[in-house]
Coordinates of C-alpha atoms in Angstrom, one line a residue:
X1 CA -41.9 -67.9 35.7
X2 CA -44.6 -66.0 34.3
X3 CA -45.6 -64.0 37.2
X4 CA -41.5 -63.4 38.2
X5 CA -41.1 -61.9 34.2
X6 CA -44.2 -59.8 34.7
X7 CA -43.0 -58.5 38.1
X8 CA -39.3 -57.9 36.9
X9 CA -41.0 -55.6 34.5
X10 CA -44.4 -54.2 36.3
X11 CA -42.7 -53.6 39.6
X12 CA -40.2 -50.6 39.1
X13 CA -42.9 -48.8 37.6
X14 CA -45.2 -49.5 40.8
X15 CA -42.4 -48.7 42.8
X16 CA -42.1 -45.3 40.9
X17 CA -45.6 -44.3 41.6
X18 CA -45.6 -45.1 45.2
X19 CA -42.4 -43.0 46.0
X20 CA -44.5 -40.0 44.8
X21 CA -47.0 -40.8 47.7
X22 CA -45.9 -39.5 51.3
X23 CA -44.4 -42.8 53.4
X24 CA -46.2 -44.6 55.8
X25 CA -45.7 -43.1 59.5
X26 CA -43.9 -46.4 60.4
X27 CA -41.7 -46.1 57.5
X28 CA -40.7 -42.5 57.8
X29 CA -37.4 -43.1 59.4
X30 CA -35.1 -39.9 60.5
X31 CA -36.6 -38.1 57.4
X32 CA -38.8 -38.2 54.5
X33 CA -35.6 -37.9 52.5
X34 CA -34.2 -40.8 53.8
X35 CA -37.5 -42.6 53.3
X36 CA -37.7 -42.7 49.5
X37 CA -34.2 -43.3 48.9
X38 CA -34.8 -46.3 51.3
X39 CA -37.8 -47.2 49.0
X40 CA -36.1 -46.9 45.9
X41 CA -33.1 -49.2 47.3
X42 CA -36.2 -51.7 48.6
X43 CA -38.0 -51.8 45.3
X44 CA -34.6 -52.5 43.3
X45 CA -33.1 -54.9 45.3
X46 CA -36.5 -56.7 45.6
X47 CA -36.7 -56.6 41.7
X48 CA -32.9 -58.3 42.0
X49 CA -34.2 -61.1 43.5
X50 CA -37.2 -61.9 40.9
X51 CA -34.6 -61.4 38.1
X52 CA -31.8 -63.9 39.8
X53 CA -34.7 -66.0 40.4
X54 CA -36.1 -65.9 36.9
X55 CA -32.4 -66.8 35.8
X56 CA -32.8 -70.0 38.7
X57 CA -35.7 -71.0 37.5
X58 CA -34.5 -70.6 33.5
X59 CA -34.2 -74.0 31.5
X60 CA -30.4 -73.5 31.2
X61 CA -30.6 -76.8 28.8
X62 CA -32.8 -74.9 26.5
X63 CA -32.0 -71.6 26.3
X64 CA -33.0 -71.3 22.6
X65 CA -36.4 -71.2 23.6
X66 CA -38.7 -68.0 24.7
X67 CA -39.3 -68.6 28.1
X68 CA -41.5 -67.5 31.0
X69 CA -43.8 -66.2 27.8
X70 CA -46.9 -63.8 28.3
X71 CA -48.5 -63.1 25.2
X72 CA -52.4 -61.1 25.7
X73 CA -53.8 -59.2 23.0
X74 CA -53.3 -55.7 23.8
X75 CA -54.6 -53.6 20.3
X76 CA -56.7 -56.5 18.3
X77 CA -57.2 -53.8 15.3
X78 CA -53.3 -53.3 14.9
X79 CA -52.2 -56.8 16.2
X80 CA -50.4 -55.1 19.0
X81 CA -50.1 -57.3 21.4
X82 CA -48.6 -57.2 25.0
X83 CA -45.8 -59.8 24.5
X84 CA -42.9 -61.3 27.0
X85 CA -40.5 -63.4 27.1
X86 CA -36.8 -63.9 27.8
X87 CA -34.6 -66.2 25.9
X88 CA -30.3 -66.7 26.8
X89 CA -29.7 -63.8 24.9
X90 CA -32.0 -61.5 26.9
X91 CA -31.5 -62.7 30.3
X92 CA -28.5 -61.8 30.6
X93 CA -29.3 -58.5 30.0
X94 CA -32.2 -58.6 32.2
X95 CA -29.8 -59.4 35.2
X96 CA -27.4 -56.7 34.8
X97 CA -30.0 -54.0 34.4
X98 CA -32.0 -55.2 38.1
X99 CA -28.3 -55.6 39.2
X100 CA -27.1 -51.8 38.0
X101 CA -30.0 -50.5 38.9
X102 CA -30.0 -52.1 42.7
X103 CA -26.2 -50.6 43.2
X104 CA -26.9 -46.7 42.2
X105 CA -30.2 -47.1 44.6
X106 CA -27.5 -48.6 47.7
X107 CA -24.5 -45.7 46.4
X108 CA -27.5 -43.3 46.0
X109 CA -29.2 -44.3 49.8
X110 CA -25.7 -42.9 51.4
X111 CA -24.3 -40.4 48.9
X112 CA -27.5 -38.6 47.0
X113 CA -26.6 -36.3 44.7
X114 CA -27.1 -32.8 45.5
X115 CA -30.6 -32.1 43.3
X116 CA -34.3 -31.5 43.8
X117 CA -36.4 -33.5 46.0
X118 CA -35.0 -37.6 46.4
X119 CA -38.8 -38.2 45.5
X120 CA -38.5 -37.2 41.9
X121 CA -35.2 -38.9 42.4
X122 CA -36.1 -42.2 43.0
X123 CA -39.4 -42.4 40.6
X124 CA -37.0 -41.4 37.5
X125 CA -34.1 -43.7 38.6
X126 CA -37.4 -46.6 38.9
X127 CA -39.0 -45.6 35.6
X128 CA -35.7 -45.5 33.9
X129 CA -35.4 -49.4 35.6
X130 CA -38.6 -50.4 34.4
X131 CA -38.1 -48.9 30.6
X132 CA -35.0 -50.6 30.3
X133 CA -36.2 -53.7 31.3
X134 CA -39.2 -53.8 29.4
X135 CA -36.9 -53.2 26.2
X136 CA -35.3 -56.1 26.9
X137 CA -38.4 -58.5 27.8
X138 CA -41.1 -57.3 25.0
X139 CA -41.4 -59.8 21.8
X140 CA -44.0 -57.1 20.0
X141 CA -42.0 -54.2 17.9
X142 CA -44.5 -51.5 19.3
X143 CA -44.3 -52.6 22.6
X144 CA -40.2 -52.5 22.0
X145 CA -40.8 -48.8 20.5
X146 CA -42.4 -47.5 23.6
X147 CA -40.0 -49.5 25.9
X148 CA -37.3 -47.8 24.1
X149 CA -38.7 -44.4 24.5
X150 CA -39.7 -44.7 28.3
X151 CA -36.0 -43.9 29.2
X152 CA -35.5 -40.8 27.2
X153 CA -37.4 -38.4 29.9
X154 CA -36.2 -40.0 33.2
X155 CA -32.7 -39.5 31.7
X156 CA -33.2 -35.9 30.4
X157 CA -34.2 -35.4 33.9
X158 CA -31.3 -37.1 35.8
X159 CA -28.6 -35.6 33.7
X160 CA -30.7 -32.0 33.8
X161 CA -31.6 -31.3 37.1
X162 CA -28.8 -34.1 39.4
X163 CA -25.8 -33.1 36.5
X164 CA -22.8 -31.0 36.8
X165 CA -21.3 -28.3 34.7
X166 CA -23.2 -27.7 31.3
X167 CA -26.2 -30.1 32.3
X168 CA -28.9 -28.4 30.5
X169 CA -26.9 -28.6 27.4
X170 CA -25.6 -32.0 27.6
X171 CA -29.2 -32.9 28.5
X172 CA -31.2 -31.2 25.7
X173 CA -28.5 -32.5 22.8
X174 CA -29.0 -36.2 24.4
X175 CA -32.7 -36.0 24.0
X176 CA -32.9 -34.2 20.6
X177 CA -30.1 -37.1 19.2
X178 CA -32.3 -40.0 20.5
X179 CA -36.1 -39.1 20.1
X180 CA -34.7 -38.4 16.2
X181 CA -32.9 -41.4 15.9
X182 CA -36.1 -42.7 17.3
X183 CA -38.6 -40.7 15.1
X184 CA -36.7 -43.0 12.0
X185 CA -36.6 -46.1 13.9
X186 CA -40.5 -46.0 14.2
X187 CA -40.9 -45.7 10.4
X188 CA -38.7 -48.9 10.1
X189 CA -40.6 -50.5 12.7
X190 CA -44.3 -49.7 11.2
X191 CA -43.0 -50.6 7.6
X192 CA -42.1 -54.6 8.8
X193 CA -45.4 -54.4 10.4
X194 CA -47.8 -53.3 7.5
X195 CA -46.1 -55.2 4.9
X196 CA -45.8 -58.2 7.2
X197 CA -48.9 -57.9 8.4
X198 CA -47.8 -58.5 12.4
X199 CA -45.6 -56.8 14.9
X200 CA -45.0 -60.2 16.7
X201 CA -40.9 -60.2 16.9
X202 CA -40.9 -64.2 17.2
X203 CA -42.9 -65.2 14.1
X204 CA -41.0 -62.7 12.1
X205 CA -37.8 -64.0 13.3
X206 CA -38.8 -67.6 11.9
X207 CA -38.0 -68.7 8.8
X208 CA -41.6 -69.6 7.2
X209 CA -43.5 -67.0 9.3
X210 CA -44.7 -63.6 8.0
X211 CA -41.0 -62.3 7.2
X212 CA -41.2 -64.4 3.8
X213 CA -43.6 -61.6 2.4
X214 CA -41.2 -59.2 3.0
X215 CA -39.1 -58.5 -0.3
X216 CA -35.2 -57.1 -0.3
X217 CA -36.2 -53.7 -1.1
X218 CA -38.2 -53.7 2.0
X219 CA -35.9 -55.4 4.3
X220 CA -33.1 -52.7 2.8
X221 CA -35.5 -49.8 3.8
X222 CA -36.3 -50.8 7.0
X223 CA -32.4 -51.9 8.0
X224 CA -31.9 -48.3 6.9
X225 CA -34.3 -46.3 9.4
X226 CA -34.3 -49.0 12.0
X227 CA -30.2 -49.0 11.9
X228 CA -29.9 -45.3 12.4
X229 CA -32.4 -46.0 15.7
X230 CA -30.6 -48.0 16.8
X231 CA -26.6 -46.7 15.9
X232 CA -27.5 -43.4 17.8
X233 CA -28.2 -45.4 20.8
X234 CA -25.6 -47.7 20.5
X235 CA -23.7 -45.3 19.7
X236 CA -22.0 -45.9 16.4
X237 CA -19.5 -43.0 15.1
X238 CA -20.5 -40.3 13.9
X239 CA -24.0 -40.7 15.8
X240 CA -22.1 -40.8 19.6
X241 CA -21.1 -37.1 19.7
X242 CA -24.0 -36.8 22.3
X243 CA -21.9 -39.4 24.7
X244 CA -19.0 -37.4 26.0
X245 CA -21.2 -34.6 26.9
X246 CA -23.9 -36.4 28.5
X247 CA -21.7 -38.4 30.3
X248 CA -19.6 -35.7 32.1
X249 CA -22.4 -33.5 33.0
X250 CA -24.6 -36.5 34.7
X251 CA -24.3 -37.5 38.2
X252 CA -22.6 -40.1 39.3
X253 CA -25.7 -43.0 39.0
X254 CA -26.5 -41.3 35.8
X255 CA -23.4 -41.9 34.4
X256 CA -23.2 -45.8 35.2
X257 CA -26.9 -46.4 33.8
X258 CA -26.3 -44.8 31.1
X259 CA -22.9 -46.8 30.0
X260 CA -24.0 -50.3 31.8
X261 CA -27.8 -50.3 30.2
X262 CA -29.1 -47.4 27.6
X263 CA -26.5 -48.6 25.4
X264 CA -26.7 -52.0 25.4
X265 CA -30.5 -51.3 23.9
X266 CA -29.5 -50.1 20.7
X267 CA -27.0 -53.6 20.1
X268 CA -29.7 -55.7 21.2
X269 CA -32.0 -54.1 18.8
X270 CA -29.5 -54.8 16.0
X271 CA -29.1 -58.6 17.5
X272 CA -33.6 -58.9 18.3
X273 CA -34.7 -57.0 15.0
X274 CA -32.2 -56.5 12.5
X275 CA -30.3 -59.9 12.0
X276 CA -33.4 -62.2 12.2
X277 CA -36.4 -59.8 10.7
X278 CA -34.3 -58.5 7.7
X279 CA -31.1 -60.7 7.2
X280 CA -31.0 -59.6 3.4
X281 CA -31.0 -56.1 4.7
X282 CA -28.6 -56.5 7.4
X283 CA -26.6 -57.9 4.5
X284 CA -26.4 -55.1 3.0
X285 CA -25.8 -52.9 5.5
X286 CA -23.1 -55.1 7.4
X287 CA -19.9 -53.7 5.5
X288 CA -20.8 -50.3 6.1
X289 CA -21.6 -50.7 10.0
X290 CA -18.5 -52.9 10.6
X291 CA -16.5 -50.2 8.4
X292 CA -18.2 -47.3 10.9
X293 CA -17.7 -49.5 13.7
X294 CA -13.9 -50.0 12.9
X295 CA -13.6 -45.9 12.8
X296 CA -14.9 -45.5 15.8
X297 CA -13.0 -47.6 17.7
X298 CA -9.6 -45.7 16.3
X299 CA -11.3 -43.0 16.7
X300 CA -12.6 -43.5 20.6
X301 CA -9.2 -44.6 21.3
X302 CA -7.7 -41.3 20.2
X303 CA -9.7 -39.3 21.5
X304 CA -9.1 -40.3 25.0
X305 CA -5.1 -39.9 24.4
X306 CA -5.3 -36.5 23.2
X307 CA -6.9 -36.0 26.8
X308 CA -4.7 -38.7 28.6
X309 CA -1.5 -36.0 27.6
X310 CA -0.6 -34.0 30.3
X311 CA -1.3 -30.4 29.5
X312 CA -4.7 -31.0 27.6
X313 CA -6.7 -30.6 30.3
X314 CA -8.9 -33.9 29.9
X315 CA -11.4 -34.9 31.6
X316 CA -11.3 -38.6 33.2
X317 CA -15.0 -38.7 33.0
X318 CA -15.2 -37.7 29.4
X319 CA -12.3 -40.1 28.9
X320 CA -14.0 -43.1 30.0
X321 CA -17.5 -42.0 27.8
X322 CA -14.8 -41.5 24.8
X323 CA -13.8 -45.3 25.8
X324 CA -17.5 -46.4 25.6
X325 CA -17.2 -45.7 21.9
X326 CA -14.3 -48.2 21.1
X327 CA -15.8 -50.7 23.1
X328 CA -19.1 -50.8 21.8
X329 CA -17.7 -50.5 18.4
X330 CA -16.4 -54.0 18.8
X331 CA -20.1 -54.9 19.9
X332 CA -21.2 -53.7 16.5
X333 CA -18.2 -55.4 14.4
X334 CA -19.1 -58.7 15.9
X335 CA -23.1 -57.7 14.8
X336 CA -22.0 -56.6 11.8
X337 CA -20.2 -59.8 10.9
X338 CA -23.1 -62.2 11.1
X339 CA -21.8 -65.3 12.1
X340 CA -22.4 -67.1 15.2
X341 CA -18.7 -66.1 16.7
X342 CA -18.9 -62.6 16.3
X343 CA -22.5 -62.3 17.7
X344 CA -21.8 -64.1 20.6
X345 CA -18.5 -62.0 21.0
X346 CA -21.2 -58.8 21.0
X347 CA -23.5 -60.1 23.4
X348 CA -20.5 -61.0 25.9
X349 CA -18.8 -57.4 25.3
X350 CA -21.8 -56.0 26.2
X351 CA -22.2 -57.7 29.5
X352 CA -18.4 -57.0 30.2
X353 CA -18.6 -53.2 29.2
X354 CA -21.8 -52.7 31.4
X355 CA -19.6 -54.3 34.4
X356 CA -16.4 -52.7 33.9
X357 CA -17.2 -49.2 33.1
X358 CA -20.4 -49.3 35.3
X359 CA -17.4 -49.8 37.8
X360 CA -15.1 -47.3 36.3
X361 CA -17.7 -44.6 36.2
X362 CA -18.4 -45.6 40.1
X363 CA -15.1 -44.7 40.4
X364 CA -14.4 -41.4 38.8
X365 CA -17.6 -40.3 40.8
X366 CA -16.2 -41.1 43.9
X367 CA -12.7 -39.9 42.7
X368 CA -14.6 -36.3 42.0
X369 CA -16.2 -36.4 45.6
X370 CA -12.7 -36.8 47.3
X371 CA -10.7 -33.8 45.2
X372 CA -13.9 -31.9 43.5
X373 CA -12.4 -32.3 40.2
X374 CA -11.9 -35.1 37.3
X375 CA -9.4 -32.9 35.3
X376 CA -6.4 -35.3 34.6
X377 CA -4.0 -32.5 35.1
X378 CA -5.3 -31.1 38.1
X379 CA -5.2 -34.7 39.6
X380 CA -2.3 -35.5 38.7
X381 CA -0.4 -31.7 39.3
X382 CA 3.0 -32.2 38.4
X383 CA 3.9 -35.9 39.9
X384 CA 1.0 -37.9 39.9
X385 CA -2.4 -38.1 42.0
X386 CA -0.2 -41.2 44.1
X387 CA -3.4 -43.0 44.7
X388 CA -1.7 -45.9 45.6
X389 CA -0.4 -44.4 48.5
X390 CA -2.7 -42.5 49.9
X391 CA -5.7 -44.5 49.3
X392 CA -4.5 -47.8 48.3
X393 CA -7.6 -49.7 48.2
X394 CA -9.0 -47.3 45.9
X395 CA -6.1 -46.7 43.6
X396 CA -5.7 -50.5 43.5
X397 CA -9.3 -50.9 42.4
X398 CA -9.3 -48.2 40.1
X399 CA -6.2 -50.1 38.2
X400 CA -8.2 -53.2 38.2
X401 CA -10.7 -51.7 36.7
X402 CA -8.5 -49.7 34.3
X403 CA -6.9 -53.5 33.2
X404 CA -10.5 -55.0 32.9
X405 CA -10.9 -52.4 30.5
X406 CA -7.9 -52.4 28.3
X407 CA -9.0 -56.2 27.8
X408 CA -6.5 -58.3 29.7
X409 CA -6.8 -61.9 29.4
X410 CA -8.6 -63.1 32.5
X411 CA -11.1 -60.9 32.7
X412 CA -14.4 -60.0 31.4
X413 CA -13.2 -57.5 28.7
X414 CA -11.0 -60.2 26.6
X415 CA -13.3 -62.4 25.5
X416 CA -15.9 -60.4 24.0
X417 CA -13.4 -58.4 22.2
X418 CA -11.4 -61.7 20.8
X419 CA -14.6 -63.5 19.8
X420 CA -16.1 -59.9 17.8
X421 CA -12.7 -60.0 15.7
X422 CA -12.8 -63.7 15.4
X423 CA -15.9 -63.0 13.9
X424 CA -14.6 -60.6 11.4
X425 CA -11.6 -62.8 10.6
X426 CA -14.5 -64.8 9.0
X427 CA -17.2 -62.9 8.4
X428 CA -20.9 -64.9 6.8
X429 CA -21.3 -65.8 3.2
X430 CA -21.6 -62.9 1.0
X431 CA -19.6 -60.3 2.9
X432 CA -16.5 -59.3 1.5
X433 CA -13.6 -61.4 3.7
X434 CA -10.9 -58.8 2.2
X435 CA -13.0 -55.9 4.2
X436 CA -13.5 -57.4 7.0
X437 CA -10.1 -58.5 7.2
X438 CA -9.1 -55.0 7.1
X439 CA -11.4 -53.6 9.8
X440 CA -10.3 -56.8 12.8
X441 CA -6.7 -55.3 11.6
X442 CA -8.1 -51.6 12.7
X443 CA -9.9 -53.1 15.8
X444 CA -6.5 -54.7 17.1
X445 CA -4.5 -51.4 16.6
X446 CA -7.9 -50.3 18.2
X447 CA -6.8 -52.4 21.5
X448 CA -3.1 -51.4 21.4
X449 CA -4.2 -47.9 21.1
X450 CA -6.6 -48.4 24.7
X451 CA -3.7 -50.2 26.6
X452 CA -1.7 -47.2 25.8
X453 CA -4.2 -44.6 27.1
X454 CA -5.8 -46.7 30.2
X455 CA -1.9 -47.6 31.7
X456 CA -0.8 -43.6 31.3
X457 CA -4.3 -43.3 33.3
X458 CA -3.1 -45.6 35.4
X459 CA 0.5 -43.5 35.9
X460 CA -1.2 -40.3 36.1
X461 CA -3.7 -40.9 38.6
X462 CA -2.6 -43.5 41.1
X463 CA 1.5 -43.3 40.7
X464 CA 3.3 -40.7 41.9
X465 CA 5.2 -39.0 44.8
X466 CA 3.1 -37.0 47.1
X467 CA 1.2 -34.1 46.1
X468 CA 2.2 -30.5 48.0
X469 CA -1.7 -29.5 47.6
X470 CA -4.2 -31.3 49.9
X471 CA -7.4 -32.3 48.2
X472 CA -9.9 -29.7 49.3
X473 CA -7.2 -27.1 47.9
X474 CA -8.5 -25.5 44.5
X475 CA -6.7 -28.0 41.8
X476 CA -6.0 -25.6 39.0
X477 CA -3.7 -23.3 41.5
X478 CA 0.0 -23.7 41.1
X479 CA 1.9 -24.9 43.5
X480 CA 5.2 -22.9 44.7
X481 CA 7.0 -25.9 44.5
X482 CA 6.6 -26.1 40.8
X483 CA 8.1 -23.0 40.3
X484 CA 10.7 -22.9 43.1
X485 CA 12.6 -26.1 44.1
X486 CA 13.3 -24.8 47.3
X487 CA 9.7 -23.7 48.7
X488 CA 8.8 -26.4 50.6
X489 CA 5.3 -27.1 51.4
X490 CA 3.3 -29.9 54.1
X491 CA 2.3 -32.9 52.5
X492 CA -1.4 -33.8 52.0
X493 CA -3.4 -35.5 54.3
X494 CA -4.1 -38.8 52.9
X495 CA -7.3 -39.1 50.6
X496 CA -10.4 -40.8 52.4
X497 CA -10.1 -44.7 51.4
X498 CA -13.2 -46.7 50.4
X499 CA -16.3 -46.7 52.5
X500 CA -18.6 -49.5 53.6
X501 CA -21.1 -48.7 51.1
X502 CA -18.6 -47.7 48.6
X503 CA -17.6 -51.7 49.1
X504 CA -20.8 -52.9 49.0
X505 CA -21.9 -51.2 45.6
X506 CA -18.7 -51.8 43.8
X507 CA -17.4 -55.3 45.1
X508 CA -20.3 -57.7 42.6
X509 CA -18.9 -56.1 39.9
X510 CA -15.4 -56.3 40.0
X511 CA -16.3 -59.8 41.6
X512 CA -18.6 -60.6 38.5
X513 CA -15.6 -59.6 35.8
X514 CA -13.4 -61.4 37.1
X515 CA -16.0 -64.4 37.3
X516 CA -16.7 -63.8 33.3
X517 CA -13.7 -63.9 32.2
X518 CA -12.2 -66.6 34.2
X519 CA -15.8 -68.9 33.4
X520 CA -16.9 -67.5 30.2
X521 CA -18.9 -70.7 29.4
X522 CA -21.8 -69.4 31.9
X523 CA -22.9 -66.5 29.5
X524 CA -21.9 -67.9 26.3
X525 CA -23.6 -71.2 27.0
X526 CA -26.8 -69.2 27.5
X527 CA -26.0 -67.2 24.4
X528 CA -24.7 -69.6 21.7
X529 CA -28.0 -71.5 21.0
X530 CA -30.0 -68.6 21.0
X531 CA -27.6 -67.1 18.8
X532 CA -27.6 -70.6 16.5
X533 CA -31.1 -70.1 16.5
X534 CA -31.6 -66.7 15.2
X535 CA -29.4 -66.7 12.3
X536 CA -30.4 -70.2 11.5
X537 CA -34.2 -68.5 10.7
X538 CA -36.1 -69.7 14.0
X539 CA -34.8 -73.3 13.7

């Protein structure tokens, strides 16, 4: 168990390295192009395999405990120490980054986005893997730190030089948000350490270990820099204006990384660091992010109807990174109301939102291939994009994952979204139950407001009658039938369907939502003790 944590996290990183190196003359296939990208599919499917066996081989009847642990000094004069293990509230995690990451490799393999050299490629898209990873296996903040940071470059660099319109932009304000919200996250980090006097995430998580020295003021201060770390991340409103943009300009891959995994690092921060290491701080702080976290889920929701309306010109792309802020505000709500319910409700969101709109982004990508825009209203022209007839595999999965979203019961988005306001219905002792009563009343409008926007996506894109203008027709020209009933033009050829490999990538995760949300027990039976444990102090 050791060796399989150690290669989950060691591997991607080896594998980056070696796609820099020319192949092998036996493994050169047609191309060297095709080479790497067959490499970089090898190397993340065979780092799938340790991380489903790791979760084999995980003592599902204690899943309190840190398991498959590694713990070597690393810096004796600083107490750094290299530090792993993976408990049920980081396996999940774990899982769904190896799984991610294997999918945009096998979507990537036969549908590369047009870029620089597939080498660089594949050694970002691996380093990214192995940055992400490490986040979530380290148990030493430093280590955690430099995880953290290890994805900002490889992203800057996918979204940058594989993006769309306005990538340098999008790019530069998504590394200038993060390595600031970073910059403050390291002073939080380094002030539990020095007044502490270790780094080691377990032992300050436990009751009677080193976090006893640390006083209120101190736990306050380091909530306070560590929290804005983390919220920009995350991202909590007003931190997330960086999303949209970052989201529409990256490629297709870029995209579902960055909704299925970056993320999810800043909430597990809050749940790994903030609740256990300074729960007086937290406490403090919890009104505020639930009350930030309430906003942005109005907010999120709309923001994608204003571009849902037909005439505004919205972008599906930038509608779905506008969603990402609702959903992960009820991540933060269930955080923020530090009770066993509502955390558990975060950490199954999260796993649902990296499934769903990993899917969803999957989608809009492919969407963008077939008619070379996302623009609603150029999809849509003046009766509807008709998906459903003229690729009705796709338009059906594209409403499936459209539902997932919205949070119908059944599927993977209900339950993590119930349990969060649950959790605010009865927030801990010592958080005001009259404010947190008001912000699970925001969240629900919050859900009614995301049904209303995701089922007029729905209408717009795959309802319809036939459009006039066939798909490789510039979208933004009018058609003569618009203006004059009686022009009559040929009917489109029907759209392209969904390929092989389009199946193969997207079919485990619409497979694994509906899975969660028809047997939710399997993730929150991992995550409840763990859960128990951490705000019980370690015991």
């Amino acid at each position: 168990m050791q060796l399989l944590l150690a290669a989950v996290v060691v591997l991607p990183l080896v594998g980056a390295l070696a796609a820099l190196l020319p192949a092998p003359p036996g493994l050169r296939g047609k191309n060297p192009d095709q080479a790497v990208l067959r490499h970089g599919m090898t190397v993340t499917g065979v780092v799938l395999a340790a991380a489903v066996a790791l979760a084999a081989g995980f003592d599902h009847d204690d899943p309190a405990r840190m398991q498959a642990g590694t713990d070597i000094s690393w810096i004796p004069a600083l107490d750094i120490r290299i530090h792993l293990g993976v408990d049920g509230i980081s396996l999940p995690l774990l899982v769904l980054t190896a799984l991610l990451t294997f999918l945009c490799a096998l979507y990537s393999y036969f549908h590369m986005p047009a870029g620089p050299s597939p080498k660089a490629f594949v050694a970002l898209l691996l380093t990214l893997e192995a940055g992400t990873l490490a986040t979530f296996a380290v148990l030493d903040l430093m280590l955690f730190f430099l995880a953290f940071e290890m994805v900002l470059i490889p992203m800057y660099f996918l979204i940058a030089r594989w993006g769309g319109a306005g990538k340098q932009a999008a790019a530069w304000k998504f590394i200038l948000y993060t390595l600031l919200g970073s910059v403050v996250m390291l002073l939080g980090l380094l002030l539990i350490g020095v007044k502490s006097g270790t780094f080691d995430m377990v032992a300050l998580a436990t009751d009677n270990g080193p976090n006893a020295r640390l006083s209120h003021t101190v736990q306050v201060l380091a909530v306070l820099a560590i929290g804005i770390g983390l919220a920009v991340k995350s991202p909590l409103w007003p931190l997330h204006s960086w999303l949209p943009d970052a989201h529409t300009a990256a490629p297709t891959v870029g995209s579902v990384l960055l909704a299925g995994v970056l993320l999810k690092m800043g909430t597990y921060g809050f749940v790994r660091i903030a609740l256990p290491i300074t729960p007086d701080g937290m406490q403090t702080f919890a009104p505020y992010l639930a009350a930030l976290a309430a906003v942005g889920i109005i907010y999120g929701s709309l923001a994608c109807l204003a571009l849902v309306r037909k005439g505004a010109k919205g972008d599906l792309k930038r509608l779905i990174a506008y969603s990402s802020v609702g959903h992960m505000g009820f991540v933060l709500l269930g955080i923020a109301s530090m009770t066993p319910t509502g955390v558990n409700g975060a950490l199954f969101a999260n796993i649902a939102h990296g499934l769903i709109t990993g899917l969803l982004f999957f989608l809009v990508g492919a969407l963008k291939d077939r008619y070379g825009s996302t623009d609603l209203d150029a999809l849509a022209g003046s009766t509807g994009a008709a998906l459903y007839g003229r690729a009705p595999r796709f338009g059906g999965l594209l409403a499936f994952g459209a539902v997932a979203s919205l949070g119908i019961p059944g599927l993977a988005g209900f339950w993590g979204e119930m349990l969060a306001m649950f959790g605010a219905f009865q927030p801990a002792a010592g958080l005001s139950r009259p404010a947190f009563l008001t912000f699970m009343v925001m969240a629900g409008l919050g859900t009614l407001l995301t049904a209303a926007y995701l089922l007029l996506v729905v209408r717009r894109v795959c309802m319809g009658g036939t459009p006039h203008l066939a798909p490789t027709a510039p979208l933004g020209t009018a058609d003569p039938a618009d203006e004059d009933p009686s022009v009559q033009t040929a009917a489109a050829p029907a759209v392209p369907d969904i390929a092989r490999y389009e199946y193969a990538a997207w079919t485990p995760l619409a497979a694994l939502t509906v899975l969660a949300g028809l047997w939710p027990a399997a993730l929150l039976g991992l995550t409840d003790p763990a859960v128990q444990q951490l705000l019980g102090g370690g015991k």
